[in-house]
């Protein structure tokens, strides 16, 4: 095992979830390559190779637009996430592209104090290490829960 | 317009007109039971699933009619059947998967077996074991098939009814609705993805929201915030002959300008861009009539959606009085190429529980639901655009007429 690589991936994942959970959403697109792909879908859709899920982006610009919309346009009750990420596993590394996966759970806390296990699933990632920083070339967020409660505004 | 007869159920006081709705309709348990027996299991046509979900012999899909679990199956003869997903013996659920391919349906509890027409074909130990026990000699399996629904296939949309008194589906929908279903379902479709959105509200609150053109530009500000200039587009509402169903639509630009956009993109004017990556809105006028948005609702709980190239069917399933499930099935056409699928994938960001123009819809019904307990006998005011229901085309979105049409139909069928 490449210990250095494992640590770098764990560090990337930790920074990613702290960014979201601390509501620094403007920094979130910066975790992705310029042409990075990001999709939230369900395990059911993923296993059946159905392309449409819950949210899809194929550029950093689309992620920036997501954040702008959440800040400026969309209306949703104030809420925060707390991500727990575990079982971080590097599954391959080839020519500057690292493949890795991890499990996640997201607790959603509403302003009135309501706390729910909102999402559970896995990240399936391709991470480019070209250049100075590691960036997601692709992050697939695959939810085990096929039902989304009310709405999904904040990214996972 | 059918007669509205004030016939109160205990605890709910209905006014004579359609412009007031008592809040108890979102919380009353007795009303919900009546909805199941009189409305959903009465002479309505409920959307079941797309024919594309059961394309092959022995395919089955599960769904609900109201809260009744239902199986849709394509039998070995290729015919489509629907029946209750509930064993005739002790009532256990039969199919647990959303989709399957199977030659027979057997109950896990005591292994009673049914064919894909819903006939009971085998009762385990019917004649007992070593001559002891077993069913009475006069037990007739033919009398104990699964409760069946009639199935109607409207250009690939499968509807079902438990009642033998429902009118033919074409009559139920009426020509204006049928025409606009066929406009979208004009060639074979394929499923592109499923989303199940749990709504914190009674199912009727979501249907009212769909049938409410008034809120669209006020609650959903994505297009206006990004100056995408979509709200001034011509469009309107078509209320069905019965008042029960409706279509809301808008055009690309003026009709005279539609043609110049047909072969180009549906995007907004360039000087108004504020999106960093506006390719989300790139699309084509694939039906070729300049209609960029068509939302079509069939009573009681079905929606067919075309928003640019994002196509979906939605069904709203009651789950008790205070919750419901909104099931989205995204689809495209069988002959879509990879580029078209990517276009639909990007535009799907507009809809669903994370959708730019729909995420609020899941929450807003919940905002109402949370006030119902304290609402007492007070009533909703539903008189934007008048107090009645008139079939036909209405060229304004400052109206709540489709909501009144829903309640007119609801009250007539519920006898209240």
XYZ file of C-alpha atoms in Angstrom:
572
model
C 0.000 0.000 0.000
C 1.141 3.496 -0.869
C 0.861 5.131 2.551
C 1.561 8.598 1.259
C -1.213 8.284 -1.342
C -3.649 6.887 1.227
C -2.986 9.848 3.494
C -3.389 12.322 0.660
C -6.745 10.817 -0.323
C -7.948 10.775 3.277
C -6.896 14.386 3.603
C -8.778 15.304 0.425
C -11.939 13.580 1.657
C -11.713 15.248 5.045
C -11.259 18.699 3.549
C -14.183 18.083 1.197
C -16.692 17.227 3.913
C -15.495 19.961 6.283
C -15.992 22.449 3.463
C -19.626 21.393 3.017
C -20.442 20.921 6.681
C -18.989 24.347 7.552
C -21.123 25.928 4.826
C -18.146 27.080 2.783
C -19.985 26.037 -0.369
C -18.191 28.623 -2.488
C -15.014 26.572 -1.997
C -16.699 23.306 -2.977
C -16.309 23.587 -6.789
C -12.567 24.022 -6.243
C -12.299 20.362 -5.273
C -13.106 19.454 -8.876
C -11.109 19.636 -12.088
C -12.283 22.210 -14.627
C -14.107 19.485 -16.556
C -14.857 17.404 -13.473
C -18.047 15.379 -13.347
C -20.213 15.125 -10.272
C -23.368 13.134 -9.935
C -25.704 12.200 -7.119
C -27.757 9.144 -7.936
C -29.234 6.095 -6.264
C -27.807 2.602 -6.060
C -30.873 1.406 -7.955
C -30.165 3.683 -10.918
C -26.442 2.954 -10.789
C -26.909 -0.817 -10.779
C -29.367 -0.662 -13.640
C -27.098 1.714 -15.608
C -29.824 4.347 -15.724
C -28.100 7.666 -16.445
C -30.383 10.180 -14.710
C -30.201 10.623 -10.976
C -30.700 13.514 -8.603
C -28.081 16.028 -9.686
C -25.483 16.095 -12.439
C -22.632 18.402 -13.367
C -20.020 18.034 -16.057
C -17.958 21.130 -15.330
C -16.735 23.204 -12.412
C -18.924 25.993 -13.768
C -22.035 23.909 -13.245
C -20.990 23.371 -9.641
C -20.468 27.110 -9.217
C -23.946 27.642 -10.635
C -25.301 25.155 -8.123
C -23.836 27.184 -5.297
C -25.088 30.480 -6.751
C -28.569 29.026 -7.111
C -28.540 27.779 -3.523
C -27.410 31.185 -2.313
C -29.475 33.424 -4.593
C -32.401 31.609 -6.156
C -33.598 28.490 -4.432
C -35.685 28.615 -1.299
C -35.201 25.974 1.363
C -35.289 25.872 5.111
C -31.984 26.531 6.829
C -30.198 23.237 7.337
C -26.743 21.816 7.876
C -25.134 18.488 7.140
C -22.675 16.472 9.167
C -20.818 13.984 7.009
C -19.142 10.882 8.360
C -16.755 9.324 5.868
C -15.265 5.906 6.419
C -13.648 2.898 4.723
C -11.564 5.118 2.458
C -9.965 2.795 -0.056
C -7.611 3.525 -2.923
C -8.548 1.006 -5.579
C -6.163 1.995 -8.328
C -3.601 4.491 -9.495
C -2.568 4.897 -13.069
C -0.859 7.698 -14.928
C -1.804 10.479 -12.544
C -5.385 9.237 -12.067
C -6.264 7.707 -8.719
C -9.376 5.635 -8.217
C -10.773 5.592 -4.723
C -13.977 4.970 -2.848
C -15.422 5.563 0.578
C -18.623 5.195 2.523
C -20.558 8.151 3.855
C -23.457 8.980 6.108
C -25.014 12.409 6.204
C -26.940 13.629 9.220
C -29.154 16.588 8.342
C -29.927 19.076 11.085
C -32.735 21.569 10.534
C -32.857 24.964 12.219
C -35.651 23.792 14.518
C -33.379 21.050 15.825
C -34.833 18.139 13.858
C -32.054 15.668 13.147
C -32.311 12.902 10.559
C -30.091 10.362 8.923
C -30.555 12.001 5.538
C -28.325 9.980 3.268
C -26.079 6.958 3.288
C -24.018 5.542 0.486
C -20.649 5.555 -1.179
C -18.372 7.812 -3.152
C -16.837 6.340 -6.295
C -14.061 8.690 -7.332
C -11.497 9.388 -9.994
C -8.944 11.858 -8.726
C -6.385 13.600 -10.846
C -3.071 14.397 -9.248
C -1.708 16.277 -12.213
C -0.602 19.747 -11.208
C -0.229 20.844 -7.640
C -3.399 19.727 -5.929
C -5.569 16.653 -6.121
C -8.884 17.319 -7.855
C -11.895 15.168 -8.535
C -12.112 14.288 -12.195
C -15.253 12.401 -11.278
C -17.149 11.986 -8.061
C -20.137 9.661 -8.140
C -22.295 9.924 -5.049
C -24.338 6.754 -4.911
C -27.091 6.772 -2.335
C -28.204 3.527 -0.771
C -31.422 5.246 0.235
C -33.595 5.524 -2.809
C -35.965 7.972 -1.159
C -34.937 11.598 -0.669
C -36.758 13.336 2.143
C -38.385 16.588 0.959
C -35.496 18.036 -1.033
C -31.777 17.837 -1.618
C -30.252 21.294 -1.769
C -26.756 21.117 -0.272
C -24.319 18.810 -2.067
C -23.118 15.538 -0.551
C -69.749 21.892 -14.476
C -71.008 19.181 -12.205
C -73.144 19.970 -9.214
C -71.261 20.425 -5.972
C -73.331 18.985 -3.186
C -72.511 19.933 0.368
C -72.551 16.608 2.150
C -70.300 16.891 5.157
C -68.346 14.030 6.576
C -68.040 14.259 10.352
C -65.665 17.038 11.337
C -65.304 18.655 7.927
C -67.535 21.508 6.914
C -67.517 22.143 3.201
C -68.662 25.457 1.840
C -70.960 25.440 -1.179
C -68.422 26.946 -3.585
C -65.118 25.706 -4.960
C -63.195 28.787 -3.854
C -62.766 27.653 -0.252
C -61.177 24.426 0.961
C -61.226 23.346 4.610
C -57.784 22.493 5.961
C -59.060 19.281 7.538
C -58.857 17.651 4.105
C -55.116 17.289 4.720
C -55.369 15.617 8.107
C -58.659 13.769 8.410
C -58.230 10.000 8.737
C -61.834 9.178 7.840
C -61.535 11.229 4.680
C -58.351 9.372 3.747
C -60.112 6.019 4.169
C -62.931 7.264 1.971
C -60.382 8.402 -0.628
C -59.016 4.885 -0.819
C -62.385 3.130 -1.148
C -64.404 5.704 -3.090
C -61.820 7.660 -5.052
C -58.766 5.508 -5.792
C -60.685 2.235 -5.972
C -63.627 3.915 -7.651
C -64.144 4.654 -11.353
C -60.975 6.698 -11.919
C -57.989 5.742 -14.047
C -54.766 5.715 -12.024
C -51.378 5.867 -13.690
C -49.508 2.612 -13.081
C -46.183 2.810 -14.931
C -44.668 3.200 -18.352
C -45.133 0.319 -20.762
C -41.349 0.601 -21.203
C -40.957 -0.693 -17.632
C -42.496 -4.042 -18.603
C -41.268 -4.502 -22.190
C -40.745 -8.275 -22.128
C -42.869 -11.324 -21.449
C -42.812 -12.164 -17.709
C -41.752 -8.630 -16.718
C -43.416 -7.342 -13.577
C -43.358 -3.918 -11.934
C -44.876 -2.866 -8.644
C -46.703 0.324 -7.870
C -49.635 1.632 -5.827
C -53.162 2.751 -6.577
C -53.783 5.117 -3.727
C -52.303 3.066 -0.899
C -53.194 -0.304 -2.440
C -50.086 -2.165 -3.627
C -50.391 -3.276 -7.257
C -48.446 -5.493 -9.659
C -48.253 -4.756 -13.372
C -47.282 -7.839 -15.388
C -46.767 -8.774 -19.014
C -48.039 -12.339 -19.310
C -46.667 -15.073 -21.609
C -49.165 -14.014 -24.289
C -47.668 -10.535 -24.236
C -50.750 -8.983 -22.655
C -50.544 -6.413 -19.881
C -52.322 -7.201 -16.631
C -52.552 -5.501 -13.284
C -53.736 -6.927 -9.999
C -53.411 -6.347 -6.322
C -49.990 -7.114 -4.821
C -51.624 -8.924 -1.935
C -51.966 -12.649 -1.421
C -55.559 -13.894 -1.466
C -54.742 -16.194 1.461
C -53.480 -14.039 4.314
C -52.787 -10.738 2.618
C -49.002 -10.787 2.489
C -47.236 -8.671 -0.115
C -46.344 -10.870 -3.077
C -43.748 -8.927 -5.087
C -41.169 -7.151 -2.989
C -39.018 -5.809 -5.836
C -39.828 -2.727 -7.888
C -39.080 -4.646 -11.088
C -38.583 -8.328 -11.828
C -38.849 -10.967 -14.523
C -40.618 -14.093 -13.373
C -42.896 -16.783 -14.784
C -45.066 -16.933 -11.717
C -45.739 -15.003 -8.559
C -45.506 -16.929 -5.332
C -46.197 -15.828 -1.799
C -43.216 -16.242 0.525
C -45.509 -16.995 3.469
C -47.282 -20.251 2.407
C -46.202 -20.531 -1.234
C -49.544 -19.881 -2.863
C -48.726 -19.390 -6.531
C -50.300 -17.092 -9.127
C -49.769 -16.708 -12.847
C -49.133 -13.358 -14.506
C -52.830 -12.874 -15.146
C -53.437 -12.990 -11.378
C -55.001 -16.486 -11.343
C -54.328 -18.665 -8.304
C -52.656 -21.720 -9.840
C -51.484 -23.640 -6.807
C -52.198 -23.918 -3.091
C -49.462 -25.778 -1.251
C -50.814 -28.899 0.532
C -54.282 -28.211 -0.882
C -55.069 -31.922 -0.478
C -53.259 -32.167 2.840
C -50.289 -34.330 3.802
C -50.788 -38.112 3.805
C -54.503 -37.571 3.579
C -54.650 -35.339 6.632
C -55.482 -31.674 6.729
C -55.638 -29.630 3.549
C -58.229 -27.286 2.185
C -61.912 -28.264 2.145
C -62.824 -30.324 -0.925
C -64.985 -27.537 -2.313
C -62.220 -24.908 -2.181
C -62.117 -23.490 -5.700
C -58.849 -21.832 -6.681
C -60.621 -20.084 -9.549
C -62.621 -18.094 -7.020
C -59.489 -16.806 -5.295
C -57.421 -15.053 -7.892
C -55.893 -11.666 -7.159
C -58.167 -8.656 -7.381
C -57.716 -7.368 -10.896
C -57.563 -3.944 -12.442
C -58.516 -3.089 -15.986
C -55.469 -1.800 -17.834
C -55.465 0.867 -20.533
C -52.409 1.716 -22.601
C -52.280 5.305 -23.831
C -49.237 5.585 -26.102
C -47.055 3.771 -23.606
C -48.620 5.198 -20.428
C -50.347 2.413 -18.516
C -53.418 3.352 -16.511
C -55.471 1.017 -14.349
C -58.794 0.973 -12.572
C -60.233 -1.338 -9.931
C -63.740 -0.346 -10.980
C -65.813 -1.828 -13.786
C -67.680 1.470 -13.983
C -64.859 3.685 -15.228
C -65.536 5.218 -18.639
C -63.183 4.290 -21.491
C -59.823 5.977 -20.914
C -60.182 8.228 -23.975
C -63.458 9.516 -22.594
C -61.993 9.893 -19.098
C -59.114 12.010 -20.398
C -61.024 13.920 -23.071
C -59.643 15.017 -26.444
C -57.674 18.043 -25.221
C -55.685 16.011 -22.699
C -55.310 13.008 -24.981
C -53.916 15.184 -27.751
C -51.272 16.620 -25.423
C -50.321 13.216 -24.035
C -49.803 11.968 -27.569
C -47.723 15.048 -28.340
C -45.079 13.855 -25.838
C -45.611 10.104 -26.162
C -45.385 10.229 -29.941
C -42.737 7.523 -30.230
C -41.366 4.685 -28.074
C -39.700 5.744 -24.849
C -37.105 4.273 -22.495
C -36.588 4.816 -18.790
C -33.568 6.985 -17.918
C -33.830 6.971 -14.134
C -36.029 6.845 -11.054
C -36.226 9.205 -8.133
C -38.383 8.691 -5.068
C -39.043 11.913 -3.175
C -40.650 11.701 0.251
C -43.036 14.608 0.744
C -43.914 15.849 4.240
C -47.482 16.537 3.215
C -50.786 15.084 2.183
C -50.796 13.958 -1.472
C -53.432 16.539 -2.410
C -51.133 19.409 -1.463
C -48.669 18.317 -4.119
C -51.423 17.956 -6.729
C -52.707 21.429 -5.895
C -49.179 22.756 -6.300
C -48.912 21.169 -9.751
C -52.269 22.681 -10.629
C -51.300 26.144 -9.392
C -49.903 28.342 -12.174
C -49.984 31.337 -9.818
C -47.011 30.282 -7.691
C -44.614 29.286 -10.445
C -42.724 32.528 -10.949
C -43.071 33.569 -7.314
C -41.802 30.514 -5.447
C -39.352 29.343 -8.092
C -36.900 32.126 -8.832
C -34.163 30.259 -10.671
C -35.055 31.623 -14.110
C -35.593 35.184 -12.914
C -32.507 35.255 -10.693
C -30.319 34.226 -13.598
C -32.248 36.533 -15.938
C -33.186 33.711 -18.201
C -36.202 35.603 -19.547
C -38.643 32.770 -19.579
C -41.610 34.197 -17.776
C -42.771 36.603 -20.404
C -43.129 33.811 -22.900
C -46.588 33.213 -24.203
C -48.406 30.304 -22.701
C -51.480 29.355 -20.837
C -53.672 26.801 -19.210
C -55.998 24.280 -20.777
C -58.684 22.915 -18.455
C -60.215 19.634 -19.597
C -63.878 19.329 -20.499
C -64.545 17.692 -17.130
C -62.466 20.243 -15.229
C -60.585 17.360 -13.624
C -57.396 17.494 -15.665
C -55.330 20.364 -16.965
C -52.310 21.318 -19.004
C -50.023 24.253 -18.350
C -47.719 25.225 -21.187
C -45.416 27.896 -22.463
C -43.873 28.615 -25.807
C -40.257 29.266 -26.695
C -40.827 32.829 -27.867
C -43.556 34.291 -29.995
C -44.973 31.751 -32.413
C -43.499 33.676 -35.326
C -40.056 33.377 -33.800
C -40.301 29.731 -32.895
C -39.018 28.487 -36.206
C -35.727 30.295 -35.973
C -35.060 28.590 -32.667
C -36.034 25.148 -33.787
C -32.651 24.135 -35.089
C -30.658 26.091 -32.573
C -30.545 26.138 -28.821
C -33.263 26.939 -26.354
C -30.950 29.129 -24.329
C -31.722 32.585 -23.097
C -30.399 35.780 -24.576
C -26.677 35.995 -24.289
C -26.453 39.407 -22.632
C -28.525 38.102 -19.757
C -26.258 35.236 -18.807
C -25.131 34.944 -15.284
C -24.739 31.180 -15.199
C -21.100 30.140 -15.315
C -22.027 27.133 -17.453
C -25.303 27.712 -19.290
C -25.010 24.475 -21.252
C -27.485 23.089 -18.712
C -30.152 24.847 -20.792
C -28.913 23.800 -24.214
C -31.581 21.819 -25.925
C -33.591 21.279 -29.031
C -37.214 21.804 -29.984
C -37.494 18.089 -30.517
C -41.270 17.932 -30.883
C -41.060 20.820 -33.290
C -44.020 22.904 -32.173
C -42.211 25.551 -30.129
C -43.724 24.429 -26.824
C -40.866 24.526 -24.340
C -42.835 23.452 -21.292
C -45.891 21.301 -20.874
C -47.077 20.089 -17.499
C -50.105 17.825 -17.786
C -52.020 16.546 -14.779
C -54.544 13.715 -14.896
C -56.921 13.321 -11.978
C -56.320 12.099 -9.407
C -52.542 11.875 -9.086
C -50.605 11.710 -12.350
C -48.331 14.229 -14.027
C -46.643 14.099 -17.421
C -43.779 16.561 -17.670
C -41.953 18.103 -20.604
C -39.627 20.884 -19.537
C -37.510 21.601 -22.580
C -35.980 18.149 -23.131
C -36.454 16.893 -19.567
C -39.237 14.326 -19.849
C -40.720 12.539 -16.868
C -43.826 11.025 -15.427
C -44.644 11.618 -11.788
C -47.154 9.944 -9.537
C -48.085 11.131 -6.074
C -48.819 8.277 -3.723
C -50.536 8.873 -0.383
C -48.707 7.440 2.645
C -51.090 8.170 5.477
C -52.662 11.611 5.804
C -49.511 13.658 6.417
C -46.995 12.075 4.048
C -46.777 11.098 0.421
C -44.274 9.719 -2.051
C -43.554 11.496 -5.284
C -42.134 9.007 -7.759
C -40.306 10.526 -10.723
C -39.557 8.358 -13.742
C -37.277 10.173 -16.172
C -37.474 8.992 -19.729
C -36.182 9.650 -23.215
C -36.975 8.228 -26.607
C -35.665 4.848 -27.722
C -33.890 6.488 -30.656
C -32.008 9.073 -28.534
C -28.307 9.207 -29.261
C -25.651 9.720 -26.571
C -25.677 13.493 -27.053
C -29.425 13.638 -26.534
C -29.155 11.552 -23.371
C -26.514 13.972 -22.054
C -28.846 16.880 -22.872
C -31.658 15.245 -20.900
C -29.229 14.441 -18.090
C -28.190 18.091 -17.771
C -31.741 19.387 -17.994
C -32.882 16.903 -15.374
C -31.141 19.294 -12.957
C -34.180 21.515 -13.324
C -36.506 18.949 -11.742
C -36.682 16.413 -8.950
C -35.892 16.852 -5.254
C -32.682 18.734 -6.105
C -34.139 20.534 -9.121
C -33.541 24.210 -9.730
C -37.205 24.839 -10.493
C -38.799 22.137 -8.392
C -36.952 21.678 -5.116
C -39.279 24.125 -3.370
C -42.340 22.106 -4.332
C -41.433 19.288 -1.985
C -41.130 21.642 0.955
C -44.004 24.054 0.405
C -46.701 21.424 0.905
C -45.014 20.647 4.193
C -45.233 24.313 5.200
C -49.016 24.053 4.826
C -49.188 20.629 6.473
C -47.486 22.029 9.575
C -50.239 24.611 10.063
C -53.195 22.282 9.616
C -53.418 21.117 13.218
C -53.985 24.673 14.374
C -56.134 25.795 11.474
C -59.459 24.786 13.023
C -62.349 25.409 10.680
C -60.554 28.023 8.612
C -60.336 27.563 4.884
C -57.997 28.150 1.983
C -58.828 30.986 -0.387
C -58.732 29.744 -3.958
C -60.199 32.479 -6.107
C -57.379 33.848 -8.217
C -58.902 33.982 -11.685
C -62.465 33.707 -10.442
C -64.542 31.304 -8.406
C -65.569 28.705 -10.930
C -64.151 26.279 -13.433
C -64.429 26.761 -17.167
C -63.155 24.198 -19.610
C -60.923 25.387 -22.397
C -57.913 27.603 -22.966
C -57.035 30.377 -20.546
C -54.195 32.638 -21.571
C -53.150 33.716 -18.111
C -51.156 32.139 -15.359
C -52.668 34.469 -12.760
C -55.314 31.894 -12.022
C -56.036 29.048 -9.662
C -58.707 27.537 -11.842
C -56.998 24.145 -12.227
C -57.033 23.784 -8.430
C -60.755 24.491 -8.373
C -61.136 21.913 -11.130
C -59.370 19.371 -8.941
C -61.703 20.070 -6.016
C -64.769 20.033 -8.222
C -63.875 16.556 -9.416
C -62.768 15.406 -5.967
C -65.968 16.495 -4.283
C -68.179 15.018 -6.970
C -66.446 11.642 -6.729
C -66.243 11.666 -2.940
C -69.872 12.748 -2.598
C -69.010 15.756 -0.422
